[in-house]
PDB file of C-alpha atoms in Angstrom:
ATOM      1  CA  UNK A  52     -53.368  28.700  62.455  1.00 55.00           C
ATOM      2  CA  UNK A  53     -51.674  25.597  62.429  1.00 69.00           C
ATOM      3  CA  UNK A  54     -49.598  24.074  65.239  1.00 70.00           C
ATOM      4  CA  UNK A  55     -46.361  24.609  63.549  1.00 72.00           C
ATOM      5  CA  UNK A  56     -47.012  28.422  63.133  1.00 86.00           C
ATOM      6  CA  UNK A  57     -48.039  28.628  66.662  1.00 81.00           C
ATOM      7  CA  UNK A  58     -44.800  27.045  68.024  1.00 84.00           C
ATOM      8  CA  UNK A  59     -42.865  28.960  65.720  1.00 88.00           C
ATOM      9  CA  UNK A  60     -44.269  32.072  67.150  1.00 86.00           C
ATOM     10  CA  UNK A  61     -43.932  30.948  70.759  1.00 82.00           C
ATOM     11  CA  UNK A  62     -40.269  30.185  69.980  1.00 85.00           C
ATOM     12  CA  UNK A  63     -39.914  33.915  68.428  1.00 89.00           C
ATOM     13  CA  UNK A  64     -41.601  35.342  71.457  1.00 84.00           C
ATOM     14  CA  UNK A  65     -39.276  33.217  73.854  1.00 84.00           C
ATOM     15  CA  UNK A  66     -36.264  34.231  71.886  1.00 89.00           C
ATOM     16  CA  UNK A  67     -36.973  38.098  72.135  1.00 88.00           C
ATOM     17  CA  UNK A  68     -37.569  37.494  75.996  1.00 84.00           C
ATOM     18  CA  UNK A  69     -34.170  35.835  76.239  1.00 86.00           C
ATOM     19  CA  UNK A  70     -32.597  38.607  74.449  1.00 91.00           C
ATOM     20  CA  UNK A  71     -34.145  41.244  76.674  1.00 87.00           C
ATOM     21  CA  UNK A  72     -33.370  39.269  79.790  1.00 85.00           C
ATOM     22  CA  UNK A  73     -29.722  39.101  78.729  1.00 89.00           C
ATOM     23  CA  UNK A  74     -29.793  42.967  78.177  1.00 90.00           C
ATOM     24  CA  UNK A  75     -31.366  43.419  81.632  1.00 85.00           C
ATOM     25  CA  UNK A  76     -28.613  41.278  83.208  1.00 85.00           C
ATOM     26  CA  UNK A  77     -26.001  43.504  81.482  1.00 89.00           C
ATOM     27  CA  UNK A  78     -27.615  46.500  82.865  1.00 86.00           C
ATOM     28  CA  UNK A  79     -27.765  45.121  86.286  1.00 82.00           C
ATOM     29  CA  UNK A  80     -24.179  44.064  86.024  1.00 88.00           C
ATOM     30  CA  UNK A  81     -23.143  47.718  84.977  1.00 88.00           C
ATOM     31  CA  UNK A  82     -25.392  49.116  87.901  1.00 82.00           C
ATOM     32  CA  UNK A  83     -23.584  46.959  90.271  1.00 83.00           C
ATOM     33  CA  UNK A  84     -20.184  48.231  89.180  1.00 89.00           C
ATOM     34  CA  UNK A  85     -21.588  51.699  89.394  1.00 85.00           C
ATOM     35  CA  UNK A  86     -22.930  51.143  92.779  1.00 80.00           C
ATOM     36  CA  UNK A  87     -19.484  49.664  93.988  1.00 87.00           C
ATOM     37  CA  UNK A  88     -17.665  52.766  92.619  1.00 88.00           C
ATOM     38  CA  UNK A  89     -20.281  55.012  94.079  1.00 79.00           C
ATOM     39  CA  UNK A  90     -19.560  53.251  97.418  1.00 80.00           C
ATOM     40  CA  UNK A  91     -15.829  53.636  97.220  1.00 85.00           C
ATOM     41  CA  UNK A  92     -16.213  57.419  96.231  1.00 82.00           C
ATOM     42  CA  UNK A  93     -18.703  57.993  99.213  1.00 76.00           C
ATOM     43  CA  UNK A  94     -16.568  56.280 101.672  1.00 78.00           C
ATOM     44  CA  UNK A  95     -13.419  58.207 100.484  1.00 79.00           C
ATOM     45  CA  UNK A  96     -14.743  61.606  99.786  1.00 75.00           C
ATOM     46  CA  UNK A  97     -17.887  62.211 101.751  1.00 72.00           C
ATOM     47  CA  UNK A  98     -16.378  62.449 105.222  1.00 72.00           C
ATOM     48  CA  UNK A  99     -17.937  64.287 108.075  1.00 72.00           C
ATOM     49  CA  UNK A 100     -15.457  67.004 107.798  1.00 74.00           C
ATOM     50  CA  UNK A 101     -16.685  68.053 104.480  1.00 74.00           C
ATOM     51  CA  UNK A 102     -20.212  68.844 105.950  1.00 77.00           C
ATOM     52  CA  UNK A 103     -21.379  71.362 108.483  1.00 80.00           C
ATOM     53  CA  UNK A 104     -23.189  68.732 110.325  1.00 81.00           C
ATOM     54  CA  UNK A 105     -24.242  65.083 110.404  1.00 79.00           C
ATOM     55  CA  UNK A 106     -27.522  65.858 108.885  1.00 83.00           C
ATOM     56  CA  UNK A 107     -26.184  67.017 105.662  1.00 81.00           C
ATOM     57  CA  UNK A 108     -23.720  64.254 105.194  1.00 76.00           C
ATOM     58  CA  UNK A 109     -26.512  61.566 105.904  1.00 81.00           C
ATOM     59  CA  UNK A 110     -28.883  63.505 103.374  1.00 85.00           C
ATOM     60  CA  UNK A 111     -26.083  63.536 100.607  1.00 79.00           C
ATOM     61  CA  UNK A 112     -25.552  59.820 101.094  1.00 77.00           C
ATOM     62  CA  UNK A 113     -29.319  59.096 101.117  1.00 84.00           C
ATOM     63  CA  UNK A 114     -29.894  60.971  97.782  1.00 85.00           C
ATOM     64  CA  UNK A 115     -27.047  58.883  96.069  1.00 78.00           C
ATOM     65  CA  UNK A 116     -28.475  55.677  97.262  1.00 80.00           C
ATOM     66  CA  UNK A 117     -31.957  56.769  96.594  1.00 88.00           C
ATOM     67  CA  UNK A 118     -31.078  56.991  92.884  1.00 82.00           C
ATOM     68  CA  UNK A 119     -29.691  53.535  92.703  1.00 78.00           C
ATOM     69  CA  UNK A 120     -32.725  52.096  94.390  1.00 86.00           C
ATOM     70  CA  UNK A 121     -34.945  53.856  91.802  1.00 87.00           C
ATOM     71  CA  UNK A 122     -33.136  52.125  89.047  1.00 81.00           C
ATOM     72  CA  UNK A 123     -33.432  48.777  90.821  1.00 82.00           C
ATOM     73  CA  UNK A 124     -37.370  49.395  91.396  1.00 88.00           C
ATOM     74  CA  UNK A 125     -37.727  50.064  87.687  1.00 86.00           C
ATOM     75  CA  UNK A 126     -35.911  46.946  86.601  1.00 82.00           C
ATOM     76  CA  UNK A 127     -37.994  45.015  89.088  1.00 84.00           C
ATOM     77  CA  UNK A 128     -41.276  46.433  87.868  1.00 87.00           C
ATOM     78  CA  UNK A 129     -40.117  45.760  84.242  1.00 84.00           C
ATOM     79  CA  UNK A 130     -39.354  42.086  85.201  1.00 83.00           C
ATOM     80  CA  UNK A 131     -42.829  41.689  86.912  1.00 86.00           C
ATOM     81  CA  UNK A 132     -44.470  43.105  83.742  1.00 85.00           C
ATOM     82  CA  UNK A 133     -42.502  40.582  81.588  1.00 82.00           C
ATOM     83  CA  UNK A 134     -43.653  37.644  83.879  1.00 82.00           C
ATOM     84  CA  UNK A 135     -47.294  38.812  83.646  1.00 84.00           C
ATOM     85  CA  UNK A 136     -47.103  38.854  79.762  1.00 80.00           C
ATOM     86  CA  UNK A 137     -45.786  35.513  79.785  1.00 78.00           C
ATOM     87  CA  UNK A 138     -48.321  34.397  82.013  1.00 80.00           C
ATOM     88  CA  UNK A 139     -51.012  35.777  80.022  1.00 78.00           C
ATOM     89  CA  UNK A 140     -49.497  34.301  76.704  1.00 75.00           C
ATOM     90  CA  UNK A 141     -49.358  30.962  78.398  1.00 74.00           C
ATOM     91  CA  UNK A 142     -52.778  31.081  79.796  1.00 74.00           C
ATOM     92  CA  UNK A 143     -54.497  32.069  76.567  1.00 65.00           C
ATOM     93  CA  UNK A 144     -53.323  28.950  74.737  1.00 58.00           C
ATOM     94  CA  UNK A 145     -56.267  27.358  72.852  1.00 50.00           C
ATOM     95  CA  UNK A 146     -56.624  23.781  72.129  1.00 47.00           C
ATOM     96  CA  UNK A 147     -57.495  23.201  68.571  1.00 49.00           C
ATOM     97  CA  UNK A 148     -60.864  21.383  67.719  1.00 46.00           C
ATOM     98  CA  UNK A 149     -59.129  18.535  66.204  1.00 48.00           C
ATOM     99  CA  UNK A 150     -57.745  17.364  69.644  1.00 46.00           C
ATOM    100  CA  UNK A 151     -54.120  18.176  69.141  1.00 46.00           C
ATOM    101  CA  UNK A 152     -52.817  20.450  71.813  1.00 46.00           C
ATOM    102  CA  UNK A 153     -50.891  23.471  70.656  1.00 48.00           C
ATOM    103  CA  UNK A 154     -48.198  25.515  72.415  1.00 49.00           C
ATOM    104  CA  UNK A 155     -45.418  24.288  74.357  1.00 47.00           C
ATOM    105  CA  UNK A 156     -46.807  20.777  75.232  1.00 48.00           C
ATOM    106  CA  UNK A 157     -46.285  19.740  71.302  1.00 46.00           C
ATOM    107  CA  UNK A 158     -43.058  21.544  71.405  1.00 43.00           C
ATOM    108  CA  UNK A 159     -41.614  18.976  73.818  1.00 43.00           C
ATOM    109  CA  UNK A 160     -43.629  16.028  72.406  1.00 46.00           C
ATOM    110  CA  UNK A 161     -45.902  15.946  75.445  1.00 43.00           C
ATOM    111  CA  UNK A 162     -49.096  16.407  73.485  1.00 46.00           C
ATOM    112  CA  UNK A 163     -52.342  17.155  75.400  1.00 45.00           C
ATOM    113  CA  UNK A 164     -51.372  15.473  78.625  1.00 45.00           C
ATOM    114  CA  UNK A 165     -49.467  18.734  79.891  1.00 43.00           C
ATOM    115  CA  UNK A 166     -52.675  20.751  79.842  1.00 44.00           C
ATOM    116  CA  UNK A 167     -54.603  18.392  82.035  1.00 40.00           C
TER     117      UNK A 167
END
């Protein structure tokens, strides 16, 4: 595999990661809006008068927030997995036998100095 193909492959992978990250940002933005709407609804509709005792009121509020926390945890796990995969991709770079460094060092004109 020549250096140009490797560089193009890395750029393609990075482009895909950028698109995924953009979509994750959109999801997080939508979830933030949803959380704000939920907060407003909870503050206005889940009053203590609607429940027999305070324990039921707290349980209902907890259940709603637990759902949002679950979504945030899922997205966090996904981001950690992306970071691990990028680390594996960058760690497995191999230096060709002709002494020319491949990967991102050549992409920015740094050559093998970046890998030392």
